[in-house]
Amino acid sequence: LGDDLQEALQMASERLDTAGFESSVLDKIVWTGDDTLLEAVIQERYRLLQSPTPSEDIGELYESILPKEYRQRLGQFRTPPDIGKPMRAWVASSDETILDLGVGASALSTPRYSNWVDNTKPEHVQGVECSPLAAVMGATAQLLSRQPSEMHVTDFFELSPNDLNQEVGAVVSNPPYTSHAALPEAKRDALKSDMKQEIGLDISGKQPLYAYFYYHAR
């Protein structure tokens, strides 16, 4: 590959018809690290490849890296396994397409035992996430769990049923728990107006962000 790995990967992306060499949000992290940091990252990679519950392990890594204050400001709270398991079992027994809103590390839409050949799983998972880093986490967990999926890196409120190209059979979600006071007034007004058009109801201005998620999901 030569001494300049970044240049080599760019060349590979241009010459080979595969998505594996395309630029990722993680590249911005990798190129700022030294060999010691990358060695630690690679060791975690091997651990994830052998993990029976990759979504939980990825979620723990995310929590250990990002400060709690940052995650709270974004309304990000990881789904506890004791809550996620029954919700996942209830929904994922279907052969339909599952829509996972604020997918994060895919704790609610990955199979419980990914290495079981006869494991019951959804036919397809459509994940929605506005954070590119969180979308990478979710896609990685789905891939390691052998779960067919597609990630949409977008604001959920900008997504319409026509964007999915599949009929949704069920919705799972651990949405952002952002209070109404933390939402800019212009954002609240826009959400109230959009929901009025979508469901025909006047929404209280004191609704937290997750309420609008479920209105739009409906």
Short mmCIF file of C-alpha atoms in Angstrom, two decimals:
data_model
loop_
_atom_site.label_atom_id
_atom_site.label_comp_id
_atom_site.label_asym_id
_atom_site.label_seq_id
_atom_site.Cartn_x
_atom_site.Cartn_y
_atom_site.Cartn_z
CA LEU A 1 0.00 0.00 0.00
CA GLY A 2 2.95 2.33 0.42
CA ASP A 3 3.67 4.75 3.23
CA ASP A 4 0.64 6.99 2.64
CA LEU A 5 -2.29 4.78 3.59
CA GLN A 6 -4.85 7.51 3.04
CA GLU A 7 -3.65 8.03 -0.53
CA ALA A 8 -3.69 4.28 -1.15
CA LEU A 9 -7.29 3.96 0.04
CA GLN A 10 -8.30 6.87 -2.19
CA MET A 11 -6.70 5.13 -5.16
CA ALA A 12 -8.47 1.89 -4.30
CA SER A 13 -11.81 3.72 -4.11
CA GLU A 14 -11.25 5.18 -7.58
CA ARG A 15 -10.17 1.90 -9.20
CA LEU A 16 -12.40 -0.69 -7.55
CA ASP A 17 -16.17 -0.94 -7.77
CA THR A 18 -16.85 -1.54 -4.08
CA ALA A 19 -18.28 0.59 -1.29
CA GLY A 20 -15.67 -0.67 1.17
CA PHE A 21 -13.19 2.06 0.29
CA GLU A 22 -15.60 4.98 0.26
CA SER A 23 -15.00 7.81 2.70
CA SER A 24 -16.67 7.40 6.10
CA VAL A 25 -17.26 9.64 9.09
CA LEU A 26 -14.86 7.36 10.96
CA ASP A 27 -12.01 8.37 8.66
CA LYS A 28 -11.95 11.79 10.27
CA ILE A 29 -11.25 10.08 13.59
CA VAL A 30 -8.71 7.57 12.30
CA TRP A 31 -6.52 10.07 10.47
CA THR A 32 -6.08 12.14 13.63
CA GLY A 33 -4.86 9.17 15.69
CA ASP A 34 -1.39 7.75 16.13
CA ASP A 35 -0.34 4.09 15.90
CA THR A 36 -0.97 3.48 19.60
CA LEU A 37 -4.55 4.68 19.33
CA LEU A 38 -5.19 2.70 16.15
CA GLU A 39 -3.81 -0.46 17.74
CA ALA A 40 -6.37 -0.14 20.54
CA VAL A 41 -9.15 0.43 17.99
CA ILE A 42 -8.13 -2.66 16.02
CA GLN A 43 -8.21 -4.78 19.18
CA GLU A 44 -11.78 -3.62 19.82
CA ARG A 45 -12.60 -4.56 16.22
CA TYR A 46 -11.55 -8.16 16.84
CA ARG A 47 -13.64 -8.25 20.01
CA LEU A 48 -16.71 -7.06 18.12
CA LEU A 49 -16.23 -9.66 15.39
CA GLN A 50 -16.54 -12.39 18.03
CA SER A 51 -19.32 -10.76 20.02
CA PRO A 52 -22.69 -12.56 20.31
CA THR A 53 -24.34 -9.20 21.09
CA PRO A 54 -22.57 -6.58 18.92
CA SER A 55 -25.21 -3.89 19.38
CA GLU A 56 -24.76 -3.91 23.16
CA ASP A 57 -20.96 -3.87 22.91
CA ILE A 58 -20.97 -1.04 20.36
CA GLY A 59 -23.38 0.93 22.55
CA GLU A 60 -21.08 0.51 25.55
CA LEU A 61 -18.10 1.72 23.51
CA TYR A 62 -20.04 4.79 22.40
CA GLU A 63 -21.00 5.60 25.98
CA SER A 64 -17.40 5.21 27.16
CA ILE A 65 -16.08 7.60 24.50
CA LEU A 66 -18.66 10.41 24.38
CA PRO A 67 -19.19 12.53 27.51
CA LYS A 68 -22.52 12.10 29.26
CA GLU A 69 -23.29 15.82 28.90
CA TYR A 70 -22.94 15.57 25.11
CA ARG A 71 -25.24 12.56 24.87
CA GLN A 72 -27.83 14.19 27.11
CA ARG A 73 -27.82 17.35 25.00
CA LEU A 74 -28.68 15.18 21.98
CA GLY A 75 -31.29 13.26 23.95
CA GLN A 76 -29.34 10.00 23.53
CA PHE A 77 -29.99 7.30 26.12
CA ARG A 78 -28.99 3.71 25.41
CA THR A 79 -31.78 1.13 25.63
CA PRO A 80 -31.27 -1.14 28.69
CA PRO A 81 -31.09 -4.82 27.60
CA ASP A 82 -33.91 -5.78 29.99
CA ILE A 83 -36.21 -3.40 28.10
CA GLY A 84 -34.83 -3.96 24.62
CA LYS A 85 -35.01 -7.77 24.65
CA PRO A 86 -38.80 -8.16 25.14
CA MET A 87 -39.54 -5.29 22.74
CA ARG A 88 -37.29 -6.82 20.10
CA ALA A 89 -38.76 -10.32 20.60
CA TRP A 90 -42.28 -8.95 20.32
CA VAL A 91 -41.64 -7.11 17.05
CA ALA A 92 -38.81 -9.05 15.40
CA SER A 93 -40.72 -12.32 15.22
CA SER A 94 -42.41 -10.86 12.17
CA ASP A 95 -41.23 -11.49 8.60
CA GLU A 96 -42.01 -7.87 7.77
CA THR A 97 -39.92 -4.72 7.46
CA ILE A 98 -39.13 -3.07 10.79
CA LEU A 99 -38.62 0.69 11.03
CA ASP A 100 -36.12 1.64 13.78
CA LEU A 101 -36.20 5.36 14.61
CA GLY A 102 -33.11 6.87 16.20
CA VAL A 103 -31.48 3.52 15.56
CA GLY A 104 -28.22 4.19 17.44
CA ALA A 105 -26.42 0.89 17.92
CA SER A 106 -29.49 -1.08 16.70
CA ALA A 107 -30.26 -2.52 20.13
CA LEU A 108 -33.95 -2.82 19.24
CA SER A 109 -33.67 -4.30 15.76
CA THR A 110 -30.73 -6.73 15.76
CA PRO A 111 -31.34 -10.44 16.46
CA ARG A 112 -30.76 -11.51 20.06
CA TYR A 113 -28.53 -14.42 19.07
CA SER A 114 -27.00 -13.43 15.76
CA ASN A 115 -25.00 -16.65 15.26
CA TRP A 116 -27.99 -18.97 15.48
CA VAL A 117 -28.87 -20.24 12.02
CA ASP A 118 -32.54 -20.69 12.93
CA ASN A 119 -32.79 -17.34 14.67
CA THR A 120 -36.04 -15.47 13.95
CA LYS A 121 -35.36 -12.02 12.57
CA PRO A 122 -37.16 -9.36 10.56
CA GLU A 123 -37.09 -9.66 6.80
CA HIS A 124 -35.54 -6.20 6.63
CA VAL A 125 -34.70 -3.30 8.93
CA GLN A 126 -34.94 0.35 7.92
CA GLY A 127 -32.91 2.44 10.37
CA VAL A 128 -33.19 6.22 10.67
CA GLU A 129 -30.50 8.28 12.35
CA CYS A 130 -29.48 11.95 12.01
CA SER A 131 -25.99 11.32 13.42
CA PRO A 132 -23.58 9.85 10.82
CA LEU A 133 -21.52 8.25 13.60
CA ALA A 134 -24.57 6.62 15.19
CA ALA A 135 -25.68 5.38 11.76
CA VAL A 136 -22.29 3.69 11.30
CA MET A 137 -22.75 2.01 14.70
CA GLY A 138 -26.18 0.75 13.73
CA ALA A 139 -25.10 -0.49 10.31
CA THR A 140 -22.10 -2.28 11.84
CA ALA A 141 -24.24 -4.01 14.45
CA GLN A 142 -26.74 -5.10 11.78
CA LEU A 143 -23.95 -6.43 9.57
CA LEU A 144 -22.30 -8.38 12.40
CA SER A 145 -25.73 -9.77 13.32
CA ARG A 146 -26.38 -10.89 9.72
CA GLN A 147 -29.52 -8.77 9.61
CA PRO A 148 -30.49 -7.29 6.21
CA SER A 149 -30.86 -3.56 6.73
CA GLU A 150 -30.63 -0.08 5.24
CA MET A 151 -29.63 3.09 7.07
CA HIS A 152 -31.09 6.54 6.35
CA VAL A 153 -28.83 9.33 7.62
CA THR A 154 -31.39 12.09 7.85
CA ASP A 155 -33.73 13.98 10.13
CA PHE A 156 -36.65 11.59 10.64
CA PHE A 157 -39.12 14.42 10.03
CA GLU A 158 -37.67 14.83 6.54
CA LEU A 159 -38.43 11.16 5.76
CA SER A 160 -41.65 10.08 4.04
CA PRO A 161 -43.04 6.56 3.45
CA ASN A 162 -42.10 6.87 -0.22
CA ASP A 163 -38.42 7.16 0.77
CA LEU A 164 -38.45 3.64 2.22
CA ASN A 165 -39.56 1.72 -0.89
CA GLN A 166 -40.97 -0.93 1.45
CA GLU A 167 -44.17 -1.32 3.43
CA VAL A 168 -43.46 -1.03 7.15
CA GLY A 169 -44.90 -3.76 9.34
CA ALA A 170 -43.85 -2.40 12.73
CA VAL A 171 -41.97 0.45 14.37
CA VAL A 172 -39.47 0.24 17.22
CA SER A 173 -37.77 3.22 18.76
CA ASN A 174 -35.79 4.68 21.59
CA PRO A 175 -36.22 8.26 20.36
CA PRO A 176 -34.32 11.34 21.52
CA TYR A 177 -35.60 12.47 24.92
CA THR A 178 -35.17 16.17 24.28
CA SER A 179 -37.47 18.40 26.35
CA HIS A 180 -39.63 21.08 24.76
CA ALA A 181 -37.54 23.74 26.54
CA ALA A 182 -34.39 22.50 24.78
CA LEU A 183 -35.99 22.81 21.34
CA PRO A 184 -35.58 26.16 19.57
CA GLU A 185 -38.88 27.99 19.25
CA ALA A 186 -38.70 27.96 15.45
CA LYS A 187 -38.19 24.18 15.51
CA ARG A 188 -41.18 23.69 17.83
CA ASP A 189 -43.41 25.85 15.65
CA ALA A 190 -42.36 23.97 12.50
CA LEU A 191 -43.01 20.60 14.12
CA LYS A 192 -46.43 21.67 15.40
CA SER A 193 -47.37 22.92 11.93
CA ASP A 194 -46.17 19.73 10.23
CA MET A 195 -48.01 17.48 12.69
CA LYS A 196 -51.19 19.55 12.22
CA GLN A 197 -51.04 18.74 8.52
CA GLU A 198 -50.11 15.08 9.02
CA ILE A 199 -52.55 13.99 11.72
CA GLY A 200 -55.04 16.86 11.84
CA LEU A 201 -54.58 17.63 15.54
CA ASP A 202 -53.36 20.70 17.41
CA ILE A 203 -50.27 19.72 19.37
CA SER A 204 -49.29 21.32 22.65
CA GLY A 205 -46.13 23.40 22.49
CA LYS A 206 -44.88 21.61 25.62
CA GLN A 207 -44.54 18.25 23.92
CA PRO A 208 -41.01 16.75 24.10
CA LEU A 209 -39.28 15.77 20.88
CA TYR A 210 -40.07 12.06 21.20
CA ALA A 211 -43.82 12.79 21.03
CA TYR A 212 -43.39 14.31 17.58
CA PHE A 213 -41.42 11.19 16.59
CA TYR A 214 -44.43 8.99 17.29
CA TYR A 215 -46.87 11.34 15.60
CA HIS A 216 -44.76 11.27 12.45
CA ALA A 217 -44.21 7.49 12.75
CA ARG A 218 -47.98 7.06 12.71
#
